[in-house]
Amino acid sequence: MPFDYIPPLFKKSSAKIVLLVMDGLGGLPMQAGGDTELETAQTPNMDRLAAEGTLGQTIPIRPGVTPGSGPAHLALFGYDPIQYEIGRGVLEAFGIGLHVGKGEVAARGNFATLDAQGNITDRRAGRIPTEESKPIVEKLKQIKIPGIEIDVEVVKEYRFALVLRGPGLSSEIHDTDPQKTGVPPLPAEAYVESARHTAELVNQWIKAAHEAIKDEPKANGLTLRGFSTDPELPTFKDSYDLTAACVAVYPMYKGVSKLVGMQVLKFSGDQPADEFAAVKAAWNDFDFFFVHIKKTDSMGEDGNFAGKVGIIESVDAALPGLLELKPDVLIITGDHSTPCLLRSHSWHPVPFLLWAPSSVRPDTQTRFGERFCAAGGFGTIPALDTIPLALAHAQRLIKFGA
Amino acid sequence: MPFDYIPPLFKKSSAKIVLLVMDGLGGLPMQAGGDTELETAQTPNMDRLAAEGTLGQTIPIRPGVTPGSGPAHLALFGYDPIQYEIGRGVLEAFGIGLHVGKGEVAARGNFATLDAQGNITDRRAGRIPTEESKPIVEKLKQIKIPGIEIDVEVVKEYRFALVLRGPGLSSEIHDTDPQKTGVPPLPAEAYVESARHTAELVNQWIKAAHEAIKDEPKANGLTLRGFSTDPELPTFKDSYDLTAACVAVYPMYKGVSKLVGMQVLKFSGDQPADEFAAVKAAWNDFDFFFVHIKKTDSMGEDGNFAGKVGIIESVDAALPGLLELKPDVLIITGDHSTPCLLRSHSWHPVPFLLWAPSSVRPDTQTRFGERFCAAGGFGTIPALDTIPLALAHAQRLIKFGA
């Protein structure tokens, strides 16, 4: 259980919580003396919530650690990613909607380019676009290995996910990626005796796969990494007594939500207003809504400052559609920072806004932005505190002790 | 390893980090409504760095705990002194440049005054000055015990360090200091069977030592405390992938740096400018420079407010010599507070300034000082976070997870 002391405090309640995550929200000024993306954006709705609510900034994993999207979301959900280690293969598979159940094994695949001697010349097959890798993955789908079921799906560009299902499988298998060029891919090797059978099956599959793609100009080889199985995380319901829904456009975030037992809602459209409409449609069926906005992160990775500002402003503009549902607690935050300046995820603290009309304590801040959050009423807190704070402000917990 | 999750994140980089520690930097106003030493000092260079960088304040060990110099530096280096207990004997020995290797045993010695019955009348031998204890320690150096090598050196005033080297030694020996007067020093006593041999050797040495100094007017007895051996700390290189250099004037700080595998640089002079020149001379040979300024602490212990202000201003004046090297990350902080008002180390949080031109997030603060640091962008953080934050801002870490 993420917080052993929380379940004994559960209180029956119909209070509703919305966790609105703008991926990679945190930013940096593009030059000394400037403002960040969020500080630059015109956000009258969020500023009002900031004035009425409490601000803070969160540390996603640990100070100085730049999180990947999977670990960052697990932390937001209260599952310490240092404690709950989740394999790369499982995250990748869940991310594209492939389920990995107990005893099933997932791996992340990379297409690679091999020379005539079978040595790797490019570990990412020239970063072939998704459209090119799709038909290659179709060839891989034809491969059958007696005794097991196999799922293969494209993830993005040169990446794919592989899931094996069958009796007696183990994930304790080394990566086949040698992490360098000029050498061939490694065979799958078990690091415990009980995984030898699985390693043999994987090697059969690798052999057949290399045969199937040998004439591809770029993706004529592959490596497998992050063999892993279902981490069997405690569910949101058990951990927080919340029936939880996920509203997200991208598969990765749906996958992480499923890992903790959220129900992934189907809806059409991919704009903030569409996502808020999906929340509205399911409003009576859940206690908790995780709403994920992807494009803040994409713009950050592209170094598109104006684009990221625009996405934040579009979320703000759509916000009245969420507020009219009268959530008891609304948290607006990110999973990590993706400053346009760095064009990548970063370790910087993440802006955090909690609004709860019937229970929140106001601080001195009146605008939503990094430097206001750093001076906010919550101070600097671990992202892990997010759900406990949401539960408290929703008044869904009784007191601890007499 | 101080942070198990850091080594898997190492990224090759030539980015350079400088950790500038003004010992006992934190202070207090001398009267209500006044400014602290740092707030009083004119520090135009540090104020500019404060405006461009992020401020915070660090808790050296735990809230309310006043640290000694050894533990405070270990914490700054990321080694939690509550977790990594390092014997007083080892710290004392390293502090004066005596090495304590694996299987070797160090103890801290105190001269004491004994009466005619051999009972202690003064546990610190009237705090005799270093000049008086030096010739007494020379007598102790003459003592030979078959089968072991012995090093004895003056530390300061009535204190000395003893190091034993030889086969089969153990440090699991009780202090011989009875912690009160009117009783004789205790014999060395093993607290495990395997240390009995060492205890016997120590008792032989104590007997010979008392014989050698029996005619001294004040220092005619001694006690031994803090028996300990090499803690075998993980090195800075293994822990952070940093080749690290120490630039310090006082032996204690060189000792702690050696304990974590830093290379201690030799240089002439003892002024801030001399220390910065030493950094410059070795700039191409290391990734990380720990620069230690002692006199802020000495002035604090003397209650010399103007003197401490002056030392801080002299560091600020010399700072351009460090900045011209263009460090990627510069942290300016203390190891603990030594307010002139208290004339001693204290538990107060320590001012912390991180400047990193290509990656730091500005906060609302524009001056370096305790109250500005308390409102800074990092908030209040453990001193243990120092090196992870430095690594992150130097962009020497990859992201955690996908």
Coordinates of N, CA, C and O in Angstrom, one line a residue, chain A residues 8-67:
Chain A
P8 N -6.9 3.1 7.1 CA -7.7 3.2 8.4 C -8.4 4.5 8.6 O -9.2 4.6 9.5
L9 N -8.1 5.5 7.8 CA -8.7 6.8 7.9 C -9.8 7.1 7.0 O -10.4 8.2 7.0
F10 N -10.1 6.1 6.1 CA -11.2 6.3 5.1 C -12.5 6.7 5.7 O -12.9 6.2 6.7
K11 N -13.2 7.7 5.1 CA -14.5 8.2 5.5 C -15.4 8.1 4.3 O -15.0 8.6 3.2
K12 N -16.6 7.6 4.5 CA -17.6 7.6 3.3 C -17.8 9.0 2.9 O -18.0 9.9 3.7
S13 N -17.8 9.3 1.6 CA -18.0 10.6 1.1 C -18.3 10.6 -0.4 O -18.0 9.6 -1.1
S14 N -19.1 11.6 -0.8 CA -19.3 11.7 -2.2 C -18.5 12.8 -2.9 O -18.8 13.2 -4.0
A15 N -17.5 13.3 -2.1 CA -16.7 14.4 -2.6 C -15.9 14.0 -3.8 O -15.3 12.9 -3.8
K16 N -15.8 14.8 -4.8 CA -15.1 14.5 -6.1 C -13.9 15.3 -6.2 O -13.8 16.4 -5.9
I17 N -12.9 14.5 -6.8 CA -11.5 15.1 -6.9 C -11.1 15.0 -8.4 O -11.3 14.0 -9.1
V18 N -10.6 16.1 -8.9 CA -10.0 16.1 -10.3 C -8.5 16.5 -10.2 O -8.2 17.5 -9.6
L19 N -7.7 15.6 -10.8 CA -6.3 15.8 -10.9 C -6.0 16.1 -12.3 O -6.0 15.3 -13.2
L20 N -5.7 17.4 -12.6 CA -5.5 17.9 -14.0 C -4.0 18.0 -14.2 O -3.3 18.8 -13.5
V21 N -3.4 17.1 -15.0 CA -2.0 17.1 -15.2 C -1.6 17.6 -16.6 O -2.0 17.0 -17.6
M22 N -0.9 18.7 -16.6 CA -0.3 19.2 -17.9 C 1.1 18.6 -17.9 O 2.0 19.0 -17.1
D23 N 1.3 17.7 -18.8 CA 2.6 17.0 -18.9 C 3.7 18.0 -19.1 O 3.6 18.8 -20.0
G24 N 4.8 17.8 -18.3 CA 6.0 18.7 -18.5 C 5.7 20.1 -18.3 O 6.3 21.0 -18.8
L25 N 4.7 20.4 -17.4 CA 4.3 21.8 -17.2 C 5.4 22.8 -16.8 O 5.5 23.9 -17.3
G26 N 6.3 22.3 -15.9 CA 7.3 23.2 -15.4 C 8.2 23.7 -16.5 O 8.5 23.0 -17.4
G27 N 8.7 24.9 -16.4 CA 9.6 25.5 -17.4 C 10.7 26.3 -16.9 O 11.0 26.3 -15.7
L28 N 11.3 27.0 -17.8 CA 12.4 28.0 -17.5 C 12.3 29.2 -18.4 O 11.7 29.1 -19.5
P29 N 12.8 30.3 -18.0 CA 12.9 31.4 -18.9 C 13.9 31.1 -20.0 O 14.8 30.3 -19.8
M30 N 13.6 31.6 -21.2 CA 14.6 31.4 -22.3 C 15.8 32.2 -22.2 O 16.9 31.9 -22.8
Q31 N 15.8 33.3 -21.4 CA 17.0 34.1 -21.2 C 16.9 34.7 -19.8 O 15.8 34.8 -19.2
A32 N 18.0 35.0 -19.2 CA 18.1 35.6 -17.9 C 17.1 36.8 -17.8 O 17.1 37.6 -18.7
G33 N 16.4 36.8 -16.6 CA 15.5 37.9 -16.4 C 14.1 37.7 -17.1 O 13.2 38.5 -16.9
G34 N 13.9 36.6 -17.8 CA 12.7 36.4 -18.5 C 11.7 35.6 -17.6 O 12.0 35.3 -16.5
D35 N 10.5 35.3 -18.2 CA 9.5 34.5 -17.5 C 9.5 33.1 -18.1 O 9.9 32.8 -19.2
T36 N 9.0 32.1 -17.3 CA 8.8 30.8 -17.8 C 7.6 30.7 -18.7 O 6.8 31.7 -18.8
E37 N 7.3 29.6 -19.3 CA 6.2 29.4 -20.2 C 4.9 29.6 -19.4 O 4.0 30.4 -19.9
L38 N 4.8 29.1 -18.2 CA 3.5 29.2 -17.4 C 3.4 30.6 -16.9 O 2.2 31.2 -16.9
E39 N 4.5 31.3 -16.6 CA 4.4 32.7 -16.2 C 4.0 33.6 -17.3 O 3.4 34.7 -17.1
T40 N 4.4 33.2 -18.5 CA 4.1 34.0 -19.7 C 2.7 33.9 -20.1 O 2.0 34.8 -20.6
A41 N 2.1 32.7 -19.9 CA 0.8 32.4 -20.4 C -0.3 33.3 -19.7 O -0.1 33.5 -18.5
Q42 N -1.3 33.7 -20.4 CA -2.4 34.4 -19.9 C -3.4 33.4 -19.3 O -4.0 32.7 -20.1
T43 N -3.5 33.3 -18.0 CA -4.3 32.2 -17.5 C -5.3 32.8 -16.4 O -5.1 32.5 -15.2
P44 N -6.3 33.6 -16.8 CA -7.1 34.2 -15.8 C -7.9 33.2 -14.9 O -8.1 33.5 -13.7
N45 N -8.3 32.1 -15.5 CA -9.0 31.1 -14.6 C -8.1 30.5 -13.6 O -8.4 30.4 -12.4
M46 N -6.9 30.0 -14.0 CA -6.0 29.4 -13.1 C -5.5 30.4 -12.1 O -5.3 30.1 -10.9
D47 N -5.4 31.7 -12.5 CA -4.9 32.7 -11.5 C -6.0 32.9 -10.5 O -5.6 33.1 -9.3
R48 N -7.2 32.9 -10.9 CA -8.3 33.0 -9.8 C -8.2 31.8 -8.8 O -8.3 32.0 -7.6
L49 N -8.0 30.6 -9.4 CA -7.9 29.4 -8.5 C -6.7 29.5 -7.6 O -6.7 29.1 -6.5
A50 N -5.6 30.1 -8.2 CA -4.4 30.3 -7.4 C -4.6 31.2 -6.3 O -4.2 31.0 -5.1
A51 N -5.4 32.3 -6.5 CA -5.7 33.3 -5.5 C -6.5 32.7 -4.4 O -6.3 32.9 -3.2
E52 N -7.5 31.8 -4.8 CA -8.4 31.2 -3.8 C -7.8 30.0 -3.1 O -8.2 29.7 -2.0
G53 N -6.9 29.3 -3.8 CA -6.3 28.1 -3.3 C -4.9 28.2 -2.7 O -4.5 29.3 -2.3
T54 N -4.3 27.1 -2.7 CA -2.9 27.0 -2.1 C -2.0 26.6 -3.2 O -2.3 25.6 -3.9
L55 N -0.8 27.2 -3.3 CA 0.2 26.8 -4.3 C 1.3 26.1 -3.6 O 1.5 26.1 -2.4
G56 N 2.1 25.4 -4.4 CA 3.3 24.7 -3.9 C 4.1 24.3 -5.1 O 3.8 24.6 -6.2
Q57 N 5.2 23.6 -4.8 CA 6.0 23.0 -5.9 C 6.3 21.6 -5.5 O 6.7 21.4 -4.3
T58 N 6.3 20.7 -6.4 CA 6.6 19.3 -6.1 C 7.9 18.8 -6.6 O 8.3 19.2 -7.7
I59 N 8.5 17.9 -5.9 CA 9.7 17.1 -6.4 C 9.2 15.8 -6.9 O 8.7 15.0 -6.1
P60 N 9.3 15.5 -8.2 CA 8.7 14.3 -8.7 C 9.2 13.0 -8.2 O 8.4 12.2 -7.7
I61 N 10.5 12.8 -8.1 CA 11.1 11.5 -7.7 C 12.0 11.8 -6.5 O 11.6 11.4 -5.4
R62 N 13.1 12.4 -6.7 CA 14.0 12.8 -5.6 C 14.7 14.1 -6.1 O 14.7 14.3 -7.4
P63 N 15.2 15.0 -5.3 CA 15.8 16.2 -5.7 C 16.9 15.9 -6.7 O 17.8 15.0 -6.5
G64 N 16.9 16.6 -7.8 CA 17.9 16.4 -8.9 C 17.6 15.3 -9.9 O 18.3 15.2 -10.9
V65 N 16.6 14.5 -9.6 CA 16.3 13.4 -10.6 C 15.3 13.8 -11.6 O 14.2 14.3 -11.3
T66 N 15.7 13.7 -12.9 CA 14.7 13.9 -14.0 C 13.9 12.7 -14.2 O 14.5 11.6 -14.5
P67 N 12.6 12.8 -14.1 CA 11.8 11.6 -14.3 C 11.4 11.3 -15.7 O 11.1 12.2 -16.5

